[in-house]
Amino acid sequence: MSNSRIIFILAFIVIIGGGFILFPKATHHGEHASDTVSVVTTLFPLYDMAREIGGDYANATLLLPPGMSPHSYEPTPSDMLAIADADIFVYTGPFMEPWVEDILAGMDTGSMIIVDASAHADIHTEEEHADEADDHDHETGDPHIWLSPHNARIIAHDIGAALVQSLSQYTSDIENARDTYVATLDTIFEAYDTGLAQCETRTLVYGGHYAFGYIAEAFDLEYIAAQGYSPNAEPSAQDLATLSDIIERESATAIFTSELESPIIAETLARETGVNVLLLNPAGNIGKDAHDAGITFIDILKSNLTALHEGLRCE
Ligand SMILES: [Zn+2]
C-alpha cells in the first residue's frame, strides 16, 4: 500500500469521524492533452451515458456494485480514491447522494470536472406528488431524475459538455455521439407516447418505492407506490389495504415491482387481489446478470415499456 493511499484512508476515517482535513492532491490525467479521460459515476444511467457518449475516449467507472440499491450506497475508501483520481465525476444530485458535498469539500478537486446531473433538471418535490400511500416527511425531491424524458436529454447534454471540455480535440466526435444518444432517447420516448396512448387503466400500482413518478407524469399515468422516495420505509397495514382498494377500484390486473426491491409487498397484494406481478426497472442500478449481459439504459427503458404496455393493458 502506497503512502498516498494510506493518507487517503486516514482522511476518510477523519471525515467519517466528523473531522475535516484536506485530501491530498491526486494525480490528474486531465492536465495534459490526453486521448482518454476517466469518468467516475455514481449511478447506472450516468455511467451508461458516459460510456455511450464518451466512446473510446472515456474510461467510465460505475461506483455502485451490481445489484446494490442506489439508496443504500455509501462510498467505500477505494471509491473515494477513485473519485479523487477522476478527470470527470458525475453524480445524480443532492437528493440521491447527500454525501457528495462533504466528500468534495474535503478533497483537492484540482482540475476535476464535477457534474451534478440534477443541476439543470426539473425535480419533483415531495409536496407535488404526495399520495395516499405516502406518509413520510415532505422535504425531499424525487431523485429518479433520469426517468424523465426531459431530464434524460439534459443529463446526456451535461455529460457530453463535460467530455467536450476535457477532450476538446475530439469535440465533433463527442457531439456526434451525444446527438446519436439523444436521438435514441427521443425514439424510445416517442414509442412510450404511442404505446401508452390507449390503455385500459392508467393507474400504475407499484409495490415498492416512489421511483416512477417522472415516467407517470410524462405519459399521463397515475402512479401509486407503496413506499416513499427511498425503499427503506415499511408500509403499514393501512397502506396495504389502501393499495388493495386501489387495485380493485381501478380493475388493475397487474402490480409492478423491481428486481432490486423486496418483492414481498407486490406478492402479498397480488395474492390478495389476484393480479399478476410484473417487473419494472428504475434503472438506478442493475443486477449482476444484467451487468454481465452488457445491458444498457435504453434496453431498460424498452423493457419497462413492454411491461407497462402489458400491465396497463394498452393497445
Ligand atoms: Zn430509487
Short mmCIF file of C-alpha atoms and ligand atoms in Angstrom, two decimals:
data_model
loop_
_atom_site.label_atom_id
_atom_site.label_comp_id
_atom_site.label_asym_id
_atom_site.label_seq_id
_atom_site.Cartn_x
_atom_site.Cartn_y
_atom_site.Cartn_z
CA MET A 1 0.00 0.00 0.00
CA SER A 2 1.44 3.34 -1.04
CA ASN A 3 1.79 6.23 1.37
CA SER A 4 -0.73 8.32 -0.51
CA ARG A 5 -3.29 5.53 -0.25
CA ILE A 6 -2.75 5.36 3.49
CA ILE A 7 -3.21 9.12 3.74
CA PHE A 8 -6.45 8.84 1.76
CA ILE A 9 -7.81 6.20 4.04
CA LEU A 10 -6.81 8.22 7.11
CA ALA A 11 -8.58 11.20 5.59
CA PHE A 12 -11.66 9.05 5.07
CA ILE A 13 -11.62 7.97 8.69
CA VAL A 14 -11.22 11.54 9.91
CA ILE A 15 -14.11 12.75 7.74
CA ILE A 16 -16.37 9.93 8.81
CA GLY A 17 -15.49 10.77 12.41
CA GLY A 18 -16.80 14.29 11.89
CA GLY A 19 -13.40 15.89 11.41
CA PHE A 20 -12.23 17.71 8.34
CA ILE A 21 -8.89 17.57 6.59
CA LEU A 22 -7.97 18.18 3.00
CA PHE A 23 -7.46 15.22 0.76
CA PRO A 24 -4.02 15.31 -0.80
CA LYS A 25 -3.94 16.25 -4.46
CA ALA A 26 -4.48 13.24 -6.67
CA THR A 27 -2.63 12.69 -9.89
CA HIS A 28 -4.77 14.12 -12.63
CA HIS A 29 -4.69 12.93 -16.17
CA GLY A 30 -6.68 15.88 -17.43
CA GLU A 31 -3.95 18.46 -17.02
CA HIS A 32 -2.28 17.47 -20.26
CA ALA A 33 -3.92 16.81 -23.57
CA SER A 34 -4.83 13.16 -23.37
CA ASP A 35 -6.63 10.67 -25.57
CA THR A 36 -8.82 9.33 -22.80
CA VAL A 37 -10.36 10.66 -19.64
CA SER A 38 -11.53 8.82 -16.57
CA VAL A 39 -15.21 9.38 -15.80
CA VAL A 40 -16.35 8.18 -12.39
CA THR A 41 -20.12 7.93 -12.00
CA THR A 42 -22.35 7.02 -9.08
CA LEU A 43 -25.44 5.50 -10.75
CA PHE A 44 -26.06 3.28 -13.76
CA PRO A 45 -27.76 5.76 -16.16
CA LEU A 46 -24.91 8.24 -15.70
CA TYR A 47 -22.35 5.50 -16.29
CA ASP A 48 -24.17 4.26 -19.37
CA MET A 49 -24.45 7.73 -20.89
CA ALA A 50 -20.77 8.45 -20.18
CA ARG A 51 -19.64 5.27 -21.89
CA GLU A 52 -22.01 5.72 -24.85
CA ILE A 53 -21.21 9.40 -25.43
CA GLY A 54 -17.54 9.18 -24.50
CA GLY A 55 -16.95 6.02 -26.54
CA ASP A 56 -13.28 5.12 -26.81
CA TYR A 57 -12.28 8.45 -25.26
CA ALA A 58 -13.94 7.80 -21.90
CA ASN A 59 -12.84 5.29 -19.35
CA ALA A 60 -16.13 5.13 -17.44
CA THR A 61 -16.47 3.63 -13.97
CA LEU A 62 -19.64 2.86 -12.03
CA LEU A 63 -19.19 3.11 -8.28
CA LEU A 64 -22.36 1.20 -7.38
CA PRO A 65 -21.64 -2.54 -7.32
CA PRO A 66 -24.08 -4.62 -9.42
CA GLY A 67 -27.26 -5.42 -7.51
CA MET A 68 -26.91 -2.75 -4.82
CA SER A 69 -29.76 -0.28 -4.36
CA PRO A 70 -28.62 3.30 -5.06
CA HIS A 71 -30.43 4.25 -1.87
CA SER A 72 -28.24 2.09 0.35
CA TYR A 73 -24.95 3.06 -1.28
CA GLU A 74 -22.21 4.85 0.67
CA PRO A 75 -18.76 5.28 -0.89
CA THR A 76 -16.02 2.97 0.35
CA PRO A 77 -12.46 4.27 0.87
CA SER A 78 -11.49 2.86 -2.53
CA ASP A 79 -14.50 4.60 -4.14
CA MET A 80 -13.25 7.84 -2.61
CA LEU A 81 -9.82 7.21 -4.11
CA ALA A 82 -11.47 6.67 -7.49
CA ILE A 83 -13.40 9.93 -7.18
CA ALA A 84 -10.27 11.84 -6.13
CA ASP A 85 -8.44 10.48 -9.17
CA ALA A 86 -11.22 11.14 -11.71
CA ASP A 87 -10.98 13.63 -14.54
CA ILE A 88 -14.77 13.88 -14.55
CA PHE A 89 -17.03 12.95 -11.64
CA VAL A 90 -20.76 12.61 -12.36
CA TYR A 91 -23.35 12.19 -9.61
CA THR A 92 -27.14 12.36 -9.61
CA GLY A 93 -27.65 15.20 -7.16
CA PRO A 94 -28.02 16.05 -3.50
CA PHE A 95 -31.25 14.06 -3.06
CA MET A 96 -29.66 10.78 -4.15
CA GLU A 97 -26.11 11.32 -2.92
CA PRO A 98 -26.18 13.62 0.10
CA TRP A 99 -22.61 12.51 0.92
CA VAL A 100 -21.07 14.10 -2.18
CA GLU A 101 -20.90 17.65 -0.90
CA ASP A 102 -18.86 16.74 2.19
CA ILE A 103 -16.53 14.45 0.29
CA LEU A 104 -15.77 17.01 -2.41
CA ALA A 105 -15.29 19.73 0.22
CA GLY A 106 -12.61 17.56 1.79
CA MET A 107 -10.82 16.89 -1.49
CA ASP A 108 -8.45 18.96 -3.55
CA THR A 109 -10.53 18.61 -6.70
CA GLY A 110 -7.95 20.49 -8.79
CA SER A 111 -8.89 20.31 -12.46
CA MET A 112 -11.63 17.70 -11.93
CA ILE A 113 -14.87 18.47 -13.77
CA ILE A 114 -17.82 17.86 -11.45
CA VAL A 115 -21.24 17.19 -12.97
CA ASP A 116 -24.30 17.39 -10.73
CA ALA A 117 -26.80 15.73 -13.08
CA SER A 118 -29.69 17.41 -11.29
CA ALA A 119 -28.28 20.91 -11.79
CA HIS A 120 -30.37 21.67 -14.90
CA ALA A 121 -33.06 19.04 -14.35
CA ASP A 122 -36.68 19.56 -13.35
CA ILE A 123 -37.05 17.97 -9.93
CA HIS A 124 -40.32 16.83 -8.42
CA THR A 125 -40.64 17.67 -4.77
CA GLU A 126 -42.46 15.51 -2.27
CA GLU A 127 -45.32 18.01 -1.90
CA GLU A 128 -46.17 17.83 -5.60
CA HIS A 129 -46.57 14.09 -5.56
CA ALA A 130 -47.62 13.10 -2.08
CA ASP A 131 -50.19 10.33 -2.43
CA GLU A 132 -52.42 8.34 -0.16
CA ALA A 133 -49.82 5.61 0.33
CA ASP A 134 -47.11 8.11 1.20
CA ASP A 135 -46.91 9.23 4.80
CA HIS A 136 -43.28 10.17 5.33
CA ASP A 137 -41.59 13.56 5.59
CA HIS A 138 -42.15 16.20 2.96
CA GLU A 139 -38.74 17.73 2.47
CA THR A 140 -37.03 15.78 -0.28
CA GLY A 141 -37.08 15.77 -4.06
CA ASP A 142 -37.60 12.71 -6.23
CA PRO A 143 -34.04 11.63 -7.08
CA HIS A 144 -35.00 9.35 -10.03
CA ILE A 145 -34.48 12.20 -12.46
CA TRP A 146 -33.08 10.04 -15.30
CA LEU A 147 -36.56 8.53 -15.85
CA SER A 148 -37.93 11.88 -17.03
CA PRO A 149 -37.57 12.16 -20.83
CA HIS A 150 -36.80 15.87 -20.46
CA ASN A 151 -34.20 15.29 -17.74
CA ALA A 152 -32.60 12.31 -19.52
CA ARG A 153 -31.84 14.58 -22.50
CA ILE A 154 -30.47 17.29 -20.22
CA ILE A 155 -28.21 14.82 -18.41
CA ALA A 156 -26.89 13.48 -21.73
CA HIS A 157 -26.11 17.06 -22.77
CA ASP A 158 -24.37 17.86 -19.48
CA ILE A 159 -22.24 14.71 -19.64
CA GLY A 160 -21.43 15.50 -23.27
CA ALA A 161 -20.41 19.05 -22.29
CA ALA A 162 -18.04 17.75 -19.59
CA LEU A 163 -16.46 15.33 -22.07
CA VAL A 164 -16.01 18.10 -24.64
CA GLN A 165 -14.44 20.35 -22.03
CA SER A 166 -12.00 17.61 -21.13
CA LEU A 167 -11.33 16.36 -24.67
CA SER A 168 -11.71 19.46 -26.82
CA GLN A 169 -9.64 17.90 -29.60
CA TYR A 170 -12.47 15.37 -30.11
CA THR A 171 -15.37 17.82 -29.84
CA SER A 172 -17.08 16.80 -33.07
CA ASP A 173 -16.87 13.06 -32.34
CA ILE A 174 -18.29 13.55 -28.86
CA GLU A 175 -21.03 15.89 -30.03
CA ASN A 176 -21.99 13.39 -32.73
CA ALA A 177 -22.16 10.59 -30.18
CA ARG A 178 -24.25 12.80 -27.89
CA ASP A 179 -26.65 13.67 -30.72
CA THR A 180 -27.00 9.99 -31.62
CA TYR A 181 -27.67 9.14 -28.00
CA VAL A 182 -30.28 11.89 -27.58
CA ALA A 183 -31.95 10.81 -30.84
CA THR A 184 -32.17 7.26 -29.45
CA LEU A 185 -33.80 8.64 -26.29
CA ASP A 186 -36.24 10.60 -28.47
CA THR A 187 -37.16 7.45 -30.40
CA ILE A 188 -37.80 5.37 -27.30
CA PHE A 189 -39.86 8.10 -25.62
CA GLU A 190 -41.90 8.50 -28.81
CA ALA A 191 -42.57 4.76 -28.52
CA TYR A 192 -43.83 5.41 -24.96
CA ASP A 193 -46.15 8.13 -26.28
CA THR A 194 -47.63 5.79 -28.87
CA GLY A 195 -47.52 2.61 -26.80
CA LEU A 196 -49.18 4.13 -23.75
CA ALA A 197 -51.76 6.23 -25.58
CA GLN A 198 -54.68 3.79 -25.30
CA CYS A 199 -54.69 1.71 -22.13
CA GLU A 200 -57.49 0.09 -20.18
CA THR A 201 -56.12 1.54 -16.96
CA ARG A 202 -53.77 4.49 -16.48
CA THR A 203 -53.05 3.63 -12.85
CA LEU A 204 -49.62 2.16 -12.26
CA VAL A 205 -49.60 0.36 -8.91
CA TYR A 206 -46.09 -0.31 -7.65
CA GLY A 207 -45.24 -2.45 -4.65
CA GLY A 208 -42.03 -0.59 -3.93
CA HIS A 209 -40.65 2.90 -3.57
CA TYR A 210 -41.75 6.02 -5.43
CA ALA A 211 -39.36 5.62 -8.37
CA PHE A 212 -41.57 6.11 -11.46
CA GLY A 213 -43.14 9.49 -10.78
CA TYR A 214 -41.32 11.13 -13.71
CA ILE A 215 -42.47 8.48 -16.20
CA ALA A 216 -46.02 8.74 -14.86
CA GLU A 217 -46.08 12.49 -15.28
CA ALA A 218 -44.57 12.42 -18.76
CA PHE A 219 -47.06 9.86 -20.07
CA ASP A 220 -50.15 10.84 -18.14
CA LEU A 221 -50.33 7.87 -15.78
CA GLU A 222 -51.38 7.85 -12.17
CA TYR A 223 -48.60 6.37 -10.06
CA ILE A 224 -49.33 4.72 -6.73
CA ALA A 225 -46.31 3.41 -4.80
CA ALA A 226 -46.31 1.50 -1.53
CA GLN A 227 -43.33 3.48 -0.21
CA GLY A 228 -41.81 6.95 -0.44
CA TYR A 229 -38.77 8.08 -2.45
CA SER A 230 -36.46 5.70 -0.62
CA PRO A 231 -37.12 1.95 -0.32
CA ASN A 232 -36.42 1.86 3.40
CA ALA A 233 -39.93 2.76 4.54
CA GLU A 234 -42.10 -0.02 5.91
CA PRO A 235 -45.68 0.37 4.64
CA SER A 236 -48.34 -0.05 7.29
CA ALA A 237 -51.26 -2.50 7.14
CA GLN A 238 -53.41 0.54 6.36
CA ASP A 239 -51.14 1.44 3.40
CA LEU A 240 -51.51 -2.09 2.04
CA ALA A 241 -55.27 -2.01 2.49
CA THR A 242 -55.38 1.27 0.58
CA LEU A 243 -53.32 -0.23 -2.26
CA SER A 244 -55.58 -3.25 -2.33
CA ASP A 245 -58.63 -0.96 -2.61
CA ILE A 246 -57.00 0.97 -5.46
CA ILE A 247 -56.23 -2.24 -7.35
CA GLU A 248 -59.88 -3.28 -7.10
CA ARG A 249 -61.30 0.16 -7.83
CA GLU A 250 -59.10 0.56 -10.93
CA SER A 251 -59.68 -3.05 -12.08
CA ALA A 252 -55.90 -3.38 -12.26
CA THR A 253 -54.64 -6.74 -13.48
CA ALA A 254 -51.00 -6.20 -12.57
CA ILE A 255 -48.88 -4.86 -9.77
CA PHE A 256 -45.31 -3.87 -10.53
CA THR A 257 -42.11 -4.36 -8.58
CA SER A 258 -38.41 -4.37 -9.46
CA GLU A 259 -35.52 -6.78 -9.28
CA LEU A 260 -33.60 -4.76 -6.68
CA GLU A 261 -36.62 -4.28 -4.46
CA SER A 262 -38.15 -6.69 -1.96
CA PRO A 263 -40.99 -8.49 -3.80
CA ILE A 264 -42.92 -9.08 -0.57
CA ILE A 265 -45.35 -6.16 -0.88
CA ALA A 266 -46.15 -6.88 -4.54
CA GLU A 267 -46.50 -10.61 -3.93
CA THR A 268 -48.72 -10.11 -0.89
CA LEU A 269 -51.02 -7.75 -2.78
CA ALA A 270 -51.02 -9.98 -5.85
CA ARG A 271 -52.10 -12.95 -3.74
CA GLU A 272 -54.80 -10.95 -2.06
CA THR A 273 -56.25 -9.34 -5.17
CA GLY A 274 -55.47 -11.95 -7.82
CA VAL A 275 -53.38 -9.66 -10.06
CA ASN A 276 -50.09 -10.54 -11.79
CA VAL A 277 -46.67 -9.31 -10.68
CA LEU A 278 -44.64 -7.61 -13.43
CA LEU A 279 -41.11 -6.22 -13.28
CA LEU A 280 -40.14 -2.63 -13.96
CA ASN A 281 -36.60 -1.35 -13.54
CA PRO A 282 -35.99 2.10 -12.05
CA ALA A 283 -32.56 1.85 -13.77
CA GLY A 284 -30.59 3.48 -10.95
CA ASN A 285 -28.62 0.25 -10.89
CA ILE A 286 -28.73 -3.18 -12.50
CA GLY A 287 -28.33 -6.69 -11.17
CA LYS A 288 -25.30 -8.89 -11.76
CA ASP A 289 -26.84 -10.86 -14.67
CA ALA A 290 -27.85 -7.67 -16.47
CA HIS A 291 -24.39 -6.27 -15.83
CA ASP A 292 -22.72 -9.37 -17.26
CA ALA A 293 -25.06 -9.25 -20.27
CA GLY A 294 -23.98 -5.67 -21.01
CA ILE A 295 -27.49 -4.24 -20.73
CA THR A 296 -27.91 -0.51 -21.43
CA PHE A 297 -30.15 2.24 -20.06
CA ILE A 298 -32.00 2.23 -23.39
CA ASP A 299 -32.58 -1.55 -23.05
CA ILE A 300 -34.13 -0.92 -19.64
CA LEU A 301 -36.39 1.83 -20.98
CA LYS A 302 -37.57 -0.58 -23.69
CA SER A 303 -38.30 -3.46 -21.32
CA ASN A 304 -40.13 -1.09 -18.97
CA LEU A 305 -42.34 -0.01 -21.88
CA THR A 306 -43.11 -3.65 -22.70
CA ALA A 307 -44.08 -4.31 -19.05
CA LEU A 308 -46.23 -1.17 -18.82
CA HIS A 309 -47.91 -2.00 -22.12
CA GLU A 310 -48.85 -5.43 -20.80
CA GLY A 311 -49.67 -4.43 -17.23
CA LEU A 312 -51.87 -1.46 -18.13
CA ARG A 313 -53.49 -3.40 -21.00
CA CYS A 314 -52.61 -0.92 -23.73
CA GLU A 315 -53.48 -1.33 -27.40
ZN ZN B 1 -34.94 4.53 -6.18
#
